[in-house]
Short mmCIF file of C-alpha atoms and ligand atoms in Angstrom, two decimals:
data_model
loop_
_atom_site.label_atom_id
_atom_site.label_comp_id
_atom_site.label_asym_id
_atom_site.label_seq_id
_atom_site.Cartn_x
_atom_site.Cartn_y
_atom_site.Cartn_z
CA MET A 1 88.16 147.14 20.26
CA MET A 2 85.04 148.81 21.64
CA LEU A 3 81.79 146.86 21.67
CA LYS A 4 79.09 149.10 20.25
CA PRO A 5 75.67 149.76 21.79
CA GLY A 6 73.14 147.41 20.26
CA ALA A 7 75.49 144.45 20.67
CA THR A 8 74.41 141.48 22.77
CA ILE A 9 76.29 140.46 25.90
CA GLY A 10 75.88 136.87 27.02
CA ILE A 11 75.95 136.29 30.78
CA LEU A 12 76.58 132.88 32.31
CA GLY A 13 74.54 132.65 35.49
CA GLY A 14 71.13 134.13 36.20
CA GLY A 15 71.23 135.21 39.85
CA GLN A 16 71.04 138.70 41.32
CA LEU A 17 74.52 139.55 40.09
CA GLY A 18 73.46 138.75 36.53
CA ARG A 19 70.31 140.79 37.06
CA MET A 20 72.25 143.86 38.18
CA LEU A 21 74.79 143.39 35.36
CA ALA A 22 71.98 143.19 32.82
CA ILE A 23 70.40 146.39 34.15
CA ALA A 24 73.76 148.19 33.89
CA ALA A 25 74.30 146.83 30.38
CA ALA A 26 70.84 147.95 29.28
CA ARG A 27 71.59 151.47 30.48
CA LEU A 28 74.57 151.54 28.12
CA GLY A 29 72.45 150.35 25.21
CA PHE A 30 73.45 146.68 25.18
CA HIS A 31 71.14 143.68 25.05
CA CYS A 32 71.69 140.76 27.37
CA HIS A 33 71.19 137.06 26.89
CA ILE A 34 71.32 135.07 30.13
CA TYR A 35 72.40 131.42 30.21
CA CYS A 36 71.43 129.56 33.37
CA PRO A 37 70.32 126.03 34.27
CA GLU A 38 67.58 127.21 36.66
CA VAL A 39 64.16 127.93 35.22
CA ALA A 40 63.23 130.76 37.58
CA SER A 41 66.29 133.00 37.51
CA PRO A 42 66.26 136.60 38.79
CA ALA A 43 68.16 137.89 35.74
CA PHE A 44 65.69 136.56 33.15
CA GLU A 45 63.21 139.28 34.05
CA VAL A 46 65.49 142.11 32.96
CA ALA A 47 67.15 140.61 29.89
CA ARG A 48 66.14 140.41 26.23
CA ALA A 49 66.71 136.66 25.95
CA HIS A 50 67.55 133.67 28.04
CA THR A 51 68.57 130.04 27.66
CA VAL A 52 67.77 127.43 30.29
CA ALA A 53 70.33 124.66 29.85
CA ALA A 54 73.13 122.88 31.67
CA TYR A 55 76.68 124.26 31.49
CA GLU A 56 77.71 120.90 30.03
CA ASP A 57 75.22 121.10 27.13
CA GLU A 58 77.48 121.85 24.14
CA ALA A 59 74.64 122.18 21.66
CA ALA A 60 73.00 124.85 23.84
CA LEU A 61 76.35 126.55 24.44
CA ALA A 62 77.01 126.66 20.68
CA MET A 63 73.62 128.28 20.04
CA PHE A 64 74.26 130.76 22.84
CA ALA A 65 77.67 131.63 21.39
CA ALA A 66 76.08 132.24 18.00
CA ALA A 67 73.49 134.58 19.52
CA VAL A 68 75.86 136.88 21.43
CA ASP A 69 78.82 139.18 20.68
CA LEU A 70 80.67 138.69 23.96
CA VAL A 71 80.36 136.32 26.91
CA THR A 72 80.87 137.10 30.58
CA LEU A 73 79.83 135.46 33.83
CA GLU A 74 78.24 136.24 37.15
CA PHE A 75 78.80 132.82 38.74
CA GLU A 76 82.32 131.61 39.45
CA ASN A 77 81.51 127.92 39.45
CA VAL A 78 80.73 127.85 35.75
CA PRO A 79 82.75 124.85 34.51
CA VAL A 80 86.03 126.03 32.97
CA ALA A 81 85.35 123.64 30.05
CA ALA A 82 82.16 125.56 29.21
CA LEU A 83 84.06 128.84 29.14
CA ARG A 84 86.83 127.35 26.98
CA PHE A 85 84.21 125.96 24.60
CA LEU A 86 82.61 129.40 24.30
CA ALA A 87 85.99 131.13 23.97
CA SER A 88 86.72 129.13 20.82
CA ARG A 89 83.67 130.77 19.24
CA VAL A 90 83.22 134.23 20.75
CA PRO A 91 85.24 136.68 22.91
CA VAL A 92 85.02 135.84 26.61
CA ALA A 93 85.89 137.96 29.68
CA PRO A 94 87.15 137.16 32.24
CA SER A 95 89.28 134.40 30.74
CA ALA A 96 88.98 130.69 31.43
CA ASP A 97 92.54 130.78 32.86
CA ALA A 98 91.59 133.43 35.42
CA LEU A 99 88.44 131.51 36.32
CA GLU A 100 90.42 128.29 36.74
CA ILE A 101 92.71 129.86 39.34
CA ALA A 102 89.92 131.54 41.28
CA GLN A 103 87.81 128.35 41.38
CA ASP A 104 90.42 126.34 43.20
CA ARG A 105 91.52 127.44 46.67
CA LEU A 106 94.87 125.68 46.28
CA ALA A 107 95.64 127.31 42.90
CA GLU A 108 94.39 130.66 44.23
CA LYS A 109 96.52 130.66 47.37
CA THR A 110 99.57 129.37 45.47
CA PHE A 111 99.08 132.16 42.93
CA ALA A 112 98.77 134.84 45.64
CA ALA A 113 101.85 133.51 47.46
CA ARG A 114 103.85 133.56 44.19
CA LEU A 115 102.99 137.22 43.81
CA GLY A 116 104.57 137.74 47.22
CA LEU A 117 101.23 138.41 48.93
CA GLY A 118 100.48 137.19 52.43
CA THR A 119 98.01 134.32 52.87
CA ALA A 120 97.09 132.07 55.78
CA PRO A 121 99.54 129.15 55.97
CA PHE A 122 98.08 126.45 53.73
CA ALA A 123 98.70 122.89 52.61
CA ASP A 124 97.28 120.59 49.97
CA VAL A 125 95.16 117.83 51.54
CA PRO A 126 94.38 115.16 48.95
CA ASN A 127 93.77 112.48 51.64
CA GLU A 128 93.74 111.75 55.37
CA LEU A 129 97.46 111.03 55.60
CA ALA A 130 98.22 114.42 54.07
CA LEU A 131 95.95 116.03 56.65
CA TYR A 132 98.03 114.68 59.54
CA ALA A 133 101.18 116.03 57.88
CA ALA A 134 99.46 119.37 57.27
CA ILE A 135 98.31 119.64 60.89
CA ALA A 136 101.84 118.83 62.07
CA ARG A 137 103.19 121.65 59.91
CA ILE A 138 100.49 124.31 60.31
CA GLY A 139 99.18 123.49 63.80
CA VAL A 140 95.71 124.01 65.23
CA PRO A 141 93.27 125.65 65.17
CA ALA A 142 93.01 125.28 61.43
CA ILE A 143 90.26 125.11 58.81
CA LEU A 144 89.83 122.33 56.32
CA LYS A 145 88.16 123.61 53.15
CA THR A 146 87.15 121.87 49.95
CA ARG A 147 89.34 123.16 47.11
CA ARG A 148 86.28 123.79 44.94
CA PHE A 149 82.67 124.86 45.13
CA GLY A 150 82.86 126.37 48.59
CA TYR A 151 80.82 129.49 49.24
CA ASP A 152 79.24 131.18 52.23
CA GLY A 153 81.15 128.84 54.59
CA LYS A 154 79.95 125.65 52.89
CA GLY A 155 82.51 122.85 52.62
CA GLN A 156 84.50 124.11 55.63
CA MET A 157 85.36 122.49 58.90
CA LYS A 158 87.28 123.97 61.80
CA ILE A 159 89.83 121.61 63.36
CA LEU A 160 90.71 122.34 66.99
CA ALA A 161 92.78 119.24 67.68
CA ALA A 162 94.55 116.59 65.61
CA VAL A 163 92.11 113.91 66.83
CA GLU A 164 89.36 115.64 64.84
CA ALA A 165 91.16 115.01 61.56
CA ALA A 166 89.39 111.78 60.61
CA ALA A 167 85.95 113.31 61.20
CA ALA A 168 86.91 116.39 59.17
CA ILE A 169 88.05 114.23 56.25
CA THR A 170 84.73 112.35 56.33
CA GLU A 171 82.95 115.71 56.22
CA MET A 172 84.75 116.58 52.95
CA LYS A 173 83.08 113.53 51.34
CA GLY A 174 86.16 112.64 49.33
CA ALA A 175 86.55 116.12 47.80
CA PRO A 176 90.15 117.40 47.48
CA ALA A 177 90.79 119.94 50.23
CA ILE A 178 93.29 122.38 51.66
CA LEU A 179 94.14 123.05 55.26
CA GLU A 180 94.49 126.68 56.29
CA GLY A 181 95.91 127.96 59.52
CA PHE A 182 93.33 129.86 61.54
CA VAL A 183 93.95 133.59 61.22
CA ARG A 184 93.20 135.80 64.20
CA PHE A 185 92.03 138.79 62.23
CA SER A 186 90.62 142.06 63.52
CA ARG A 187 88.42 142.73 60.49
CA GLU A 188 87.53 141.39 57.09
CA VAL A 189 87.80 143.80 54.18
CA SER A 190 87.59 143.57 50.42
CA VAL A 191 88.73 145.45 47.38
CA VAL A 192 86.37 145.47 44.43
CA ALA A 193 88.06 146.76 41.29
CA ALA A 194 87.73 146.80 37.53
CA ARG A 195 90.56 146.13 35.12
CA LYS A 196 90.74 146.47 31.37
CA ALA A 197 92.74 144.42 28.88
CA ASP A 198 95.11 147.39 28.43
CA GLY A 199 95.88 147.35 32.17
CA ASP A 200 93.71 150.30 33.18
CA PHE A 201 92.70 149.65 36.79
CA ALA A 202 89.99 151.33 38.89
CA PRO A 203 89.57 150.19 42.49
CA PHE A 204 86.69 151.19 44.72
CA ASP A 205 87.42 152.25 48.27
CA VAL A 206 88.23 149.36 50.59
CA THR A 207 85.05 147.92 52.11
CA GLU A 208 84.69 146.35 55.54
CA ASN A 209 82.54 143.23 55.72
CA GLU A 210 80.66 141.52 58.54
CA HIS A 211 79.32 138.01 58.12
CA ARG A 212 76.51 136.25 59.92
CA ASN A 213 76.25 132.46 59.62
CA HIS A 214 79.07 132.71 57.03
CA ILE A 215 76.94 134.93 54.80
CA LEU A 216 77.75 138.59 54.19
CA ASP A 217 75.45 140.60 56.43
CA ARG A 218 76.74 144.15 56.37
CA SER A 219 79.40 146.14 54.53
CA VAL A 220 80.64 149.62 55.27
CA ALA A 221 82.83 151.88 53.20
CA PRO A 222 85.31 153.23 53.89
CA ALA A 223 86.78 150.40 55.94
CA ARG A 224 88.02 151.48 59.34
CA ILE A 225 91.67 150.71 58.69
CA ALA A 226 94.75 152.91 58.36
CA PRO A 227 95.28 154.65 55.00
CA ALA A 228 98.55 152.71 54.60
CA THR A 229 96.67 149.43 55.04
CA GLN A 230 94.08 150.50 52.47
CA ALA A 231 96.89 151.26 50.06
CA LYS A 232 98.38 147.79 50.66
CA ALA A 233 95.01 146.11 49.99
CA ILE A 234 94.57 148.06 46.76
CA ALA A 235 98.13 147.30 45.65
CA ALA A 236 97.53 143.60 46.31
CA ALA A 237 94.31 143.66 44.28
CA ARG A 238 96.13 145.42 41.45
CA ALA A 239 98.89 142.79 41.48
CA ILE A 240 96.28 140.01 41.41
CA GLY A 241 94.43 141.64 38.51
CA GLU A 242 97.66 142.00 36.57
CA GLY A 243 98.82 138.49 37.40
CA LEU A 244 95.56 137.05 36.12
CA GLY A 245 95.47 139.35 33.08
CA TYR A 246 91.97 139.97 34.37
CA VAL A 247 89.31 141.80 32.35
CA GLY A 248 86.20 143.00 34.20
CA THR A 249 85.22 143.61 37.80
CA PHE A 250 86.63 141.32 40.47
CA ALA A 251 86.97 141.25 44.23
CA VAL A 252 89.72 140.26 46.63
CA GLU A 253 88.77 139.45 50.20
CA PHE A 254 91.34 140.07 52.90
CA PHE A 255 91.86 139.50 56.60
CA VAL A 256 93.24 142.49 58.52
CA VAL A 257 95.91 141.45 60.98
CA GLY A 258 98.18 143.32 63.40
CA GLU A 259 97.66 146.75 64.87
CA GLY A 260 99.02 150.26 64.51
CA GLU A 261 102.28 150.31 62.54
CA SER A 262 102.12 146.56 61.92
CA GLU A 263 98.54 146.51 60.59
CA ASP A 264 98.50 144.51 57.37
CA VAL A 265 96.22 142.53 55.06
CA ILE A 266 96.44 138.93 53.97
CA VAL A 267 94.58 137.50 51.01
CA ASN A 268 91.69 135.17 51.76
CA GLU A 269 89.84 134.79 48.49
CA ILE A 270 89.61 136.07 44.90
CA ALA A 271 86.16 136.37 43.32
CA PRO A 272 86.31 136.51 39.50
CA ARG A 273 83.10 138.51 39.21
CA VAL A 274 81.14 141.40 40.63
CA HIS A 275 80.78 140.94 44.38
CA ASN A 276 78.24 141.39 47.15
CA SER A 277 80.65 143.66 49.05
CA GLY A 278 80.56 146.03 46.07
CA HIS A 279 76.78 146.49 46.02
CA TRP A 280 77.08 149.84 47.77
CA THR A 281 78.69 151.23 44.61
CA LEU A 282 75.25 151.18 42.93
CA ASP A 283 74.23 154.12 45.08
CA GLY A 284 77.42 155.47 46.63
CA ALA A 285 79.90 155.73 43.77
CA ILE A 286 79.99 157.69 40.52
CA THR A 287 80.29 154.45 38.53
CA CYS A 288 79.00 151.21 40.06
CA GLN A 289 80.74 147.84 39.92
CA PHE A 290 78.20 146.51 37.41
CA GLU A 291 78.60 149.36 34.93
CA GLN A 292 82.36 149.18 35.43
CA HIS A 293 82.32 145.48 34.52
CA ILE A 294 80.34 146.13 31.36
CA ARG A 295 82.65 149.02 30.42
CA ALA A 296 85.74 146.88 31.04
CA ILE A 297 84.61 143.87 29.01
CA ALA A 298 83.23 146.08 26.23
CA GLY A 299 86.54 147.93 25.98
CA TRP A 300 84.99 151.25 26.96
CA PRO A 301 86.86 153.70 29.18
CA LEU A 302 86.34 152.96 32.88
CA GLY A 303 84.25 155.46 34.83
CA ALA A 304 85.35 157.14 38.04
CA PRO A 305 84.99 154.75 40.99
CA THR A 306 84.82 157.72 43.38
CA ARG A 307 82.68 157.24 46.48
CA PHE A 308 80.55 160.31 47.33
CA ALA A 309 79.06 159.34 50.70
CA ASP A 310 79.78 157.10 53.64
CA VAL A 311 77.85 153.91 52.98
CA GLU A 312 76.41 150.99 54.87
CA MET A 313 75.08 148.05 52.87
CA LEU A 314 72.64 145.69 54.59
CA ASN A 315 71.93 142.32 53.01
CA PHE A 316 68.42 140.90 53.13
CA VAL A 317 68.90 137.22 53.84
CA GLY A 318 66.00 134.80 54.37
CA GLU A 319 63.40 136.10 56.81
CA GLY A 320 65.45 139.28 57.37
CA THR A 321 64.03 140.47 54.05
CA SER A 322 60.97 142.00 55.72
CA ARG A 323 63.24 144.85 56.90
CA TRP A 324 62.98 146.40 53.46
CA ALA A 325 59.71 148.14 54.32
CA THR A 326 61.13 149.95 57.36
CA LEU A 327 64.33 150.86 55.54
CA ALA A 328 62.36 152.18 52.57
CA ALA A 329 61.07 154.95 54.85
CA GLU A 330 64.61 156.32 55.33
CA PRO A 331 65.08 159.12 52.79
CA THR A 332 68.73 158.41 51.97
CA THR A 333 68.46 154.62 51.94
CA LYS A 334 68.14 152.78 48.64
CA ILE A 335 66.32 149.47 48.37
CA HIS A 336 67.21 146.69 45.92
CA LEU A 337 65.05 143.55 45.71
CA TYR A 338 66.00 140.70 43.43
CA GLY A 339 62.52 139.49 42.47
CA LYS A 340 62.95 136.01 43.99
CA ALA A 341 59.55 134.44 44.57
CA GLU A 342 60.38 132.31 47.56
CA ILE A 343 62.13 133.33 50.77
CA ARG A 344 64.44 130.56 51.97
CA ASP A 345 66.85 130.34 54.88
CA GLY A 346 70.20 131.79 53.89
CA ARG A 347 68.91 133.01 50.52
CA LYS A 348 69.95 136.50 49.46
CA MET A 349 66.73 138.32 48.58
CA GLY A 350 67.91 141.91 48.26
CA HIS A 351 69.92 144.62 49.96
CA ALA A 352 69.71 148.21 51.13
CA THR A 353 72.34 150.92 50.95
CA ARG A 354 72.29 153.65 53.56
CA LEU A 355 74.03 156.81 52.43
CA VAL A 356 75.44 159.22 55.01
CA PHE A 357 76.54 162.55 53.64
CA PRO A 358 79.26 164.48 55.42
CA GLY A 359 78.25 167.57 57.42
P1 AMP B 1 85.86 131.70 52.79
O1 AMP B 1 84.79 130.85 52.20
O2 AMP B 1 87.24 131.18 52.60
O3 AMP B 1 85.73 133.15 52.41
O4 AMP B 1 85.59 131.66 54.38
C1 AMP B 1 84.38 132.11 54.94
C2 AMP B 1 84.65 132.80 56.27
O5 AMP B 1 85.26 131.91 57.21
C3 AMP B 1 85.61 133.97 56.15
O6 AMP B 1 84.94 135.12 55.75
C4 AMP B 1 86.17 134.05 57.56
O7 AMP B 1 85.26 134.73 58.42
C5 AMP B 1 86.25 132.60 57.97
N1 AMP B 1 87.57 132.06 57.63
C6 AMP B 1 87.91 131.49 56.46
N2 AMP B 1 89.20 131.13 56.44
C7 AMP B 1 89.72 131.49 57.62
C8 AMP B 1 91.02 131.37 58.23
N3 AMP B 1 92.04 130.79 57.59
N4 AMP B 1 91.17 131.88 59.48
C9 AMP B 1 90.13 132.44 60.15
N5 AMP B 1 88.89 132.55 59.64
C10 AMP B 1 88.67 132.09 58.40
#
């Protein structure tokens, strides 16, 4: 079924990803209704309607469902129960099942391993005793991570020696966790791709990502890895999309390990949504990740994901935001600001994409 222009797409989450999705949806003739608990949300400004309510508020969710033709999300920590509630009333993409796997690091890594994809060695750590067993099996250094709600390095603790285990468990504040072996990677890369319900799959070129203080700082495409490694990353993303029966744009983050002939990728994380490492597609690809998501969930044909320039994406985080003015003077650099009133440490305020044309 193809959703027709004039229909209303409901978006759970009102951050910059929702804002850029709403702009892409508007360009295709859709209306957007944003649902977000925060009063001042960047996406509200560019959408026809919004609801400010908690994700647990069933009366508000029911009204939202009645007001929209399709529901999607821009925030992966939307409670699965909210998505299931909505799905009983209105079509939802991606599915609650896909969200449930991607929300939980243990389910996510188990899922990737079952598909035969490489991951860091991992173990379930429900309590301190389990952590000692996990350290004995995996060794150190290792990283203890909360199973849920981790982002930008939050809820993570590096363990260099077994004696640090008790302190690391305290740091998790009782949250279920997993232990991951520390991977000595050469680079971090991601595949952002769109998938339709009929299996049609359109990956963007592999992107290389650099983090600062655990927050994405800079992405470049194409990633500086061998073509065979790029093909492996894209095949892994395709397998993950198929395994999840995923509909929409998603991202898979990888670590690049080994060199030369033995260069390979291992899965770090699955993001069930459009992704910061795909922002360059707004300016450097024929169809951007946001339009691709709207096309996929609306049942439209996917556009070409073809990249037409070498790209460098720079995130504006906190005080670094003031760089926009200098970058705006570069003729082939595109500026995106998210309309957030207040600059805070670690807050993503916007980004720039530098386009470099061959020749
Ligand atoms: P995550 O929240 O899992 O994406 O982790 C945030 C960042 O921490 C990653 O982008 C890596 O730079 C680093 N990291 C996470 N897990 C590992 C690991 N198992 N080995 C080495 N570095 C890691």
